[in-house]
C-alpha cells in the first residue's frame, strides 16, 4: 500500500440521478424514433386489407414475398432502384467535387470580388426551390433535355450548402503546406487532390452523406423531368402506387423499407467521417 493511493472519486447522488435520467430520455427518444421503421417493416409483410383490421397487426405476416413480386410487377422496383442508385451516385460524386473545388477557391485564392461572390453564394440559399421550377423547366425544355437523366443530375450540381461547408473546412488549412507543395513543383490540381483533400476527409464524408440523401429523396424535380416509366426514380415510382380510389399501402411500406437500405449502408460506411465532420467546426485545437 502506498501513501499516494488516490481515493475513489465519489459522484454526487443528484449528478448520478441526472445521468440516469439523461440516458433514460435518450433511450426513450431512440425507441420513439424507431417505431415508424418497426411499423413499416411489419406492414411490408401484410396485405393492405390486413393493415386496416382492428386492432392492427403488430407481428410479421406471411405476405412479404407476395408484396415483393407485386411491387416488381407493378413498378419494376429493381429497375427504378438501379436508376436511383446511378443518379444519386453520379450526382454525389460530381457535386461533392465541385463543392470542394469552389470552397477551396473561395478560401485560399485572393482575387477581386471574392467577398461579393461569397455573398452571392449565400444569397442563393435564401431563394425557395419552388421559385426555380418554372425557369429551370423552360431551360431544360429549350435544350431538349426533358425525360433525360442529365436534366435530373446537372442543374443542381453547384450546391451552395456544400460550397460553404467546404470553404469553412479549407479556411484553417495552413498556407505553409500549400507553399511547400508549390516549391516542390506540385501543380495546383495535384496539390488540391493529394495534399488538401486528404486533410478534410471528415467534412467531405459528411457532405457526401448529405448530398446523397438529398438526391435520393428528391421527388418534385425528377417527377417534372422524367416521363418514361423505365427512367423513374424510387420516390417517383412509389408515388404511382397512390391512386384516386386505391392505395397499395403494403407495397408502399415495402418499397419505402427497401429504399432506406442504401441510405443506411452509406451511413454505416461513412459514419466516422460524418460525426468527425459535424464536430470539426465545433472543436478547436
GROMACS .gro file of C-alpha atoms in nm:
model
  285
    1UNK     CA    1   0.000   0.000   0.000
    2UNK     CA    2   0.140   0.340  -0.091
    3UNK     CA    3   0.057   0.663   0.080
    4UNK     CA    4  -0.012   0.828  -0.253
    5UNK     CA    5  -0.302   0.599  -0.340
    6UNK     CA    6  -0.587   0.805  -0.472
    7UNK     CA    7  -0.924   0.777  -0.310
    8UNK     CA    8  -1.213   0.666  -0.535
    9UNK     CA    9  -1.399   0.955  -0.693
   10UNK     CA   10  -1.741   0.992  -0.541
   11UNK     CA   11  -2.023   1.114  -0.764
   12UNK     CA   12  -2.292   1.321  -0.601
   13UNK     CA   13  -2.626   1.136  -0.590
   14UNK     CA   14  -2.801   1.421  -0.769
   15UNK     CA   15  -2.545   1.411  -1.052
   16UNK     CA   16  -2.576   1.033  -1.077
   17UNK     CA   17  -2.955   1.062  -1.093
   18UNK     CA   18  -2.922   1.324  -1.366
   19UNK     CA   19  -2.704   1.091  -1.573
   20UNK     CA   20  -2.953   0.807  -1.538
   21UNK     CA   21  -3.237   1.040  -1.634
   22UNK     CA   22  -3.046   1.160  -1.941
   23UNK     CA   23  -2.980   0.804  -2.052
   24UNK     CA   24  -3.343   0.712  -1.995
   25UNK     CA   25  -3.459   1.006  -2.207
   26UNK     CA   26  -3.215   0.914  -2.485
   27UNK     CA   27  -3.335   0.553  -2.486
   28UNK     CA   28  -3.697   0.669  -2.491
   29UNK     CA   29  -3.624   0.905  -2.780
   30UNK     CA   30  -3.448   0.627  -2.973
   31UNK     CA   31  -3.744   0.393  -2.921
   32UNK     CA   32  -3.992   0.658  -3.036
   33UNK     CA   33  -3.786   0.733  -3.348
   34UNK     CA   34  -3.765   0.361  -3.432
   35UNK     CA   35  -4.141   0.298  -3.403
   36UNK     CA   36  -4.219   0.418  -3.761
   37UNK     CA   37  -3.949   0.189  -3.902
   38UNK     CA   38  -4.083  -0.101  -3.696
   39UNK     CA   39  -4.436  -0.041  -3.825
   40UNK     CA   40  -4.306  -0.006  -4.180
   41UNK     CA   41  -4.133  -0.344  -4.152
   42UNK     CA   42  -4.447  -0.506  -4.008
   43UNK     CA   43  -4.677  -0.352  -4.271
   44UNK     CA   44  -4.448  -0.475  -4.551
   45UNK     CA   45  -4.532  -0.836  -4.454
   46UNK     CA   46  -4.912  -0.796  -4.461
   47UNK     CA   47  -5.170  -0.725  -4.728
   48UNK     CA   48  -5.334  -0.384  -4.747
   49UNK     CA   49  -5.667  -0.517  -4.614
   50UNK     CA   50  -5.495  -0.672  -4.311
   51UNK     CA   51  -5.347  -0.336  -4.216
   52UNK     CA   52  -5.696  -0.195  -4.153
   53UNK     CA   53  -5.806  -0.469  -3.914
   54UNK     CA   54  -5.894  -0.369  -3.561
   55UNK     CA   55  -5.660  -0.398  -3.381
   56UNK     CA   56  -5.390  -0.360  -3.647
   57UNK     CA   57  -5.123  -0.632  -3.671
   58UNK     CA   58  -4.815  -0.594  -3.454
   59UNK     CA   59  -4.636  -0.913  -3.562
   60UNK     CA   60  -4.485  -1.001  -3.901
   61UNK     CA   61  -4.719  -1.164  -4.153
   62UNK     CA   62  -4.663  -1.402  -4.441
   63UNK     CA   63  -4.718  -1.173  -4.742
   64UNK     CA   64  -4.364  -1.042  -4.785
   65UNK     CA   65  -4.283  -1.240  -5.099
   66UNK     CA   66  -4.628  -1.169  -5.249
   67UNK     CA   67  -4.581  -0.797  -5.189
   68UNK     CA   68  -4.231  -0.807  -5.335
   69UNK     CA   69  -4.350  -0.983  -5.652
   70UNK     CA   70  -4.642  -0.743  -5.690
   71UNK     CA   71  -4.411  -0.443  -5.636
   72UNK     CA   72  -4.177  -0.570  -5.906
   73UNK     CA   73  -4.462  -0.642  -6.150
   74UNK     CA   74  -4.631  -0.306  -6.087
   75UNK     CA   75  -4.345  -0.056  -6.100
   76UNK     CA   76  -4.037  -0.266  -6.182
   77UNK     CA   77  -3.881  -0.187  -5.846
   78UNK     CA   78  -3.544  -0.341  -5.930
   79UNK     CA   79  -3.507  -0.115  -6.233
   80UNK     CA   80  -3.611   0.206  -6.057
   81UNK     CA   81  -3.381   0.118  -5.766
   82UNK     CA   82  -3.087   0.097  -6.005
   83UNK     CA   83  -3.197   0.426  -6.164
   84UNK     CA   84  -3.195   0.598  -5.824
   85UNK     CA   85  -2.858   0.450  -5.729
   86UNK     CA   86  -2.699   0.558  -6.058
   87UNK     CA   87  -2.842   0.910  -6.047
   88UNK     CA   88  -2.757   0.960  -5.678
   89UNK     CA   89  -2.401   0.828  -5.713
   90UNK     CA   90  -2.318   1.039  -6.021
   91UNK     CA   91  -2.476   1.350  -5.869
   92UNK     CA   92  -2.300   1.298  -5.535
   93UNK     CA   93  -1.955   1.248  -5.687
   94UNK     CA   94  -1.978   1.547  -5.923
   95UNK     CA   95  -2.148   1.778  -5.674
   96UNK     CA   96  -1.904   1.697  -5.392
   97UNK     CA   97  -1.607   1.754  -5.624
   98UNK     CA   98  -1.746   2.086  -5.748
   99UNK     CA   99  -1.828   2.200  -5.395
  100UNK     CA  100  -1.479   2.111  -5.274
  101UNK     CA  101  -1.310   2.296  -5.561
  102UNK     CA  102  -1.529   2.604  -5.526
  103UNK     CA  103  -1.485   2.609  -5.148
  104UNK     CA  104  -1.109   2.579  -5.187
  105UNK     CA  105  -1.101   2.865  -5.435
  106UNK     CA  106  -1.306   3.092  -5.209
  107UNK     CA  107  -1.094   3.007  -4.906
  108UNK     CA  108  -0.738   3.013  -5.042
  109UNK     CA  109  -0.729   3.234  -5.352
  110UNK     CA  110  -0.719   3.612  -5.330
  111UNK     CA  111  -0.897   3.784  -5.617
  112UNK     CA  112  -1.110   4.091  -5.673
  113UNK     CA  113  -1.476   4.032  -5.599
  114UNK     CA  114  -1.423   3.728  -5.378
  115UNK     CA  115  -1.639   3.871  -5.100
  116UNK     CA  116  -1.912   3.961  -5.349
  117UNK     CA  117  -1.904   3.610  -5.492
  118UNK     CA  118  -1.928   3.459  -5.144
  119UNK     CA  119  -2.225   3.684  -5.071
  120UNK     CA  120  -2.393   3.570  -5.392
  121UNK     CA  121  -2.348   3.206  -5.287
  122UNK     CA  122  -2.505   3.286  -4.950
  123UNK     CA  123  -2.792   3.469  -5.121
  124UNK     CA  124  -2.881   3.166  -5.331
  125UNK     CA  125  -2.962   2.976  -5.011
  126UNK     CA  126  -3.246   3.221  -4.947
  127UNK     CA  127  -3.421   3.151  -5.279
  128UNK     CA  128  -3.705   2.895  -5.239
  129UNK     CA  129  -3.672   2.591  -5.461
  130UNK     CA  130  -4.027   2.638  -5.590
  131UNK     CA  131  -3.930   2.972  -5.745
  132UNK     CA  132  -3.672   2.798  -5.965
  133UNK     CA  133  -3.900   2.527  -6.101
  134UNK     CA  134  -4.055   2.719  -6.391
  135UNK     CA  135  -3.736   2.882  -6.532
  136UNK     CA  136  -3.540   2.557  -6.492
  137UNK     CA  137  -3.815   2.360  -6.664
  138UNK     CA  138  -3.818   2.608  -6.954
  139UNK     CA  139  -3.439   2.586  -6.978
  140UNK     CA  140  -3.443   2.205  -6.988
  141UNK     CA  141  -3.720   2.209  -7.249
  142UNK     CA  142  -3.534   2.460  -7.469
  143UNK     CA  143  -3.226   2.237  -7.492
  144UNK     CA  144  -3.427   1.916  -7.533
  145UNK     CA  145  -3.335   1.751  -7.203
  146UNK     CA  146  -3.687   1.664  -7.089
  147UNK     CA  147  -3.713   1.295  -6.996
  148UNK     CA  148  -3.337   1.254  -6.961
  149UNK     CA  149  -3.109   1.171  -6.671
  150UNK     CA  150  -2.882   1.471  -6.727
  151UNK     CA  151  -3.178   1.700  -6.662
  152UNK     CA  152  -3.211   1.543  -6.316
  153UNK     CA  153  -2.839   1.543  -6.233
  154UNK     CA  154  -2.681   1.857  -6.378
  155UNK     CA  155  -2.894   2.160  -6.272
  156UNK     CA  156  -2.815   2.124  -5.900
  157UNK     CA  157  -2.450   2.022  -5.905
  158UNK     CA  158  -2.337   2.359  -5.768
  159UNK     CA  159  -2.470   2.328  -5.414
  160UNK     CA  160  -2.438   2.643  -5.205
  161UNK     CA  161  -2.452   2.446  -4.880
  162UNK     CA  162  -2.169   2.219  -4.993
  163UNK     CA  163  -1.960   2.513  -5.114
  164UNK     CA  164  -1.991   2.694  -4.782
  165UNK     CA  165  -1.926   2.376  -4.583
  166UNK     CA  166  -1.607   2.301  -4.774
  167UNK     CA  167  -1.495   2.664  -4.764
  168UNK     CA  168  -1.512   2.661  -4.385
  169UNK     CA  169  -1.309   2.341  -4.388
  170UNK     CA  170  -1.037   2.499  -4.601
  171UNK     CA  171  -1.016   2.836  -4.421
  172UNK     CA  172  -0.799   2.699  -4.138
  173UNK     CA  173  -0.581   2.487  -4.366
  174UNK     CA  174  -0.217   2.603  -4.324
  175UNK     CA  175  -0.094   2.814  -4.613
  176UNK     CA  176   0.260   2.694  -4.537
  177UNK     CA  177   0.175   2.343  -4.657
  178UNK     CA  178   0.045   2.484  -4.985
  179UNK     CA  179   0.358   2.690  -5.034
  180UNK     CA  180   0.577   2.389  -4.958
  181UNK     CA  181   0.395   2.179  -5.215
  182UNK     CA  182   0.431   2.451  -5.477
  183UNK     CA  183   0.801   2.491  -5.404
  184UNK     CA  184   0.844   2.116  -5.453
  185UNK     CA  185   0.699   2.156  -5.802
  186UNK     CA  186   0.346   2.033  -5.736
  187UNK     CA  187   0.080   2.183  -5.960
  188UNK     CA  188  -0.242   2.332  -5.831
  189UNK     CA  189  -0.457   2.030  -5.912
  190UNK     CA  190  -0.205   1.785  -5.766
  191UNK     CA  191  -0.175   1.999  -5.452
  192UNK     CA  192  -0.550   2.007  -5.419
  193UNK     CA  193  -0.608   1.633  -5.467
  194UNK     CA  194  -0.301   1.494  -5.288
  195UNK     CA  195  -0.236   1.749  -5.013
  196UNK     CA  196  -0.557   1.935  -4.933
  197UNK     CA  197  -0.840   1.687  -4.987
  198UNK     CA  198  -0.697   1.408  -4.765
  199UNK     CA  199  -0.691   1.653  -4.474
  200UNK     CA  200  -1.065   1.733  -4.500
  201UNK     CA  201  -1.196   1.380  -4.541
  202UNK     CA  202  -1.434   1.410  -4.240
  203UNK     CA  203  -1.606   1.718  -4.383
  204UNK     CA  204  -1.607   1.566  -4.730
  205UNK     CA  205  -1.764   1.246  -4.593
  206UNK     CA  206  -2.037   1.449  -4.422
  207UNK     CA  207  -2.101   1.635  -4.748
  208UNK     CA  208  -2.124   1.305  -4.939
  209UNK     CA  209  -2.391   1.177  -4.699
  210UNK     CA  210  -2.594   1.498  -4.711
  211UNK     CA  211  -2.574   1.521  -5.089
  212UNK     CA  212  -2.661   1.156  -5.148
  213UNK     CA  213  -2.961   1.174  -4.913
  214UNK     CA  214  -3.091   1.492  -5.076
  215UNK     CA  215  -3.068   1.345  -5.426
  216UNK     CA  216  -3.202   1.004  -5.320
  217UNK     CA  217  -3.511   1.161  -5.161
  218UNK     CA  218  -3.566   1.416  -5.439
  219UNK     CA  219  -3.920   1.392  -5.574
  220UNK     CA  220  -4.053   1.711  -5.733
  221UNK     CA  221  -3.773   1.767  -5.987
  222UNK     CA  222  -3.749   1.405  -6.112
  223UNK     CA  223  -4.129   1.398  -6.133
  224UNK     CA  224  -4.123   1.700  -6.364
  225UNK     CA  225  -3.830   1.583  -6.577
  226UNK     CA  226  -3.892   1.209  -6.621
  227UNK     CA  227  -4.186   1.095  -6.834
  228UNK     CA  228  -4.085   0.738  -6.915
  229UNK     CA  229  -4.168   0.479  -6.651
  230UNK     CA  230  -3.842   0.291  -6.716
  231UNK     CA  231  -3.649   0.605  -6.610
  232UNK     CA  232  -3.838   0.670  -6.286
  233UNK     CA  233  -3.654   0.702  -5.958
  234UNK     CA  234  -3.776   0.529  -5.641
  235UNK     CA  235  -3.979   0.823  -5.497
  236UNK     CA  236  -4.150   0.887  -5.832
  237UNK     CA  237  -4.224   0.517  -5.888
  238UNK     CA  238  -4.366   0.472  -5.537
  239UNK     CA  239  -4.592   0.771  -5.597
  240UNK     CA  240  -4.766   0.575  -5.876
  241UNK     CA  241  -4.892   0.328  -5.613
  242UNK     CA  242  -5.119   0.603  -5.480
  243UNK     CA  243  -5.436   0.621  -5.687
  244UNK     CA  244  -5.764   0.810  -5.657
  245UNK     CA  245  -5.963   0.509  -5.542
  246UNK     CA  246  -5.698   0.266  -5.419
  247UNK     CA  247  -5.367   0.296  -5.235
  248UNK     CA  248  -5.132  -0.001  -5.214
  249UNK     CA  249  -5.017   0.062  -4.858
  250UNK     CA  250  -4.833  -0.268  -4.819
  251UNK     CA  251  -4.643  -0.204  -5.145
  252UNK     CA  252  -4.562   0.150  -5.031
  253UNK     CA  253  -4.432   0.023  -4.699
  254UNK     CA  254  -4.219  -0.246  -4.861
  255UNK     CA  255  -4.082  -0.007  -5.123
  256UNK     CA  256  -4.004   0.256  -4.859
  257UNK     CA  257  -3.833  -0.006  -4.643
  258UNK     CA  258  -3.615  -0.123  -4.930
  259UNK     CA  259  -3.541   0.238  -5.028
  260UNK     CA  260  -3.393   0.310  -4.684
  261UNK     CA  261  -3.135   0.032  -4.713
  262UNK     CA  262  -2.889   0.224  -4.940
  263UNK     CA  263  -2.905   0.521  -4.703
  264UNK     CA  264  -2.834   0.301  -4.402
  265UNK     CA  265  -2.545   0.134  -4.584
  266UNK     CA  266  -2.400   0.472  -4.683
  267UNK     CA  267  -2.420   0.600  -4.326
  268UNK     CA  268  -2.255   0.285  -4.190
  269UNK     CA  269  -1.969   0.328  -4.438
  270UNK     CA  270  -1.916   0.698  -4.365
  271UNK     CA  271  -2.039   0.730  -4.006
  272UNK     CA  272  -1.694   0.809  -3.863
  273UNK     CA  273  -1.633   1.080  -4.123
  274UNK     CA  274  -1.987   1.209  -4.073
  275UNK     CA  275  -1.951   1.251  -3.696
  276UNK     CA  276  -1.600   1.392  -3.729
  277UNK     CA  277  -1.718   1.634  -3.997
  278UNK     CA  278  -2.000   1.762  -3.779
  279UNK     CA  279  -1.769   1.808  -3.480
  280UNK     CA  280  -1.481   1.952  -3.683
  281UNK     CA  281  -1.618   2.305  -3.676
  282UNK     CA  282  -1.719   2.289  -3.308
  283UNK     CA  283  -1.395   2.151  -3.159
  284UNK     CA  284  -1.080   2.359  -3.194
  285UNK     CA  285  -0.722   2.268  -3.113
   0.00000   0.00000   0.00000
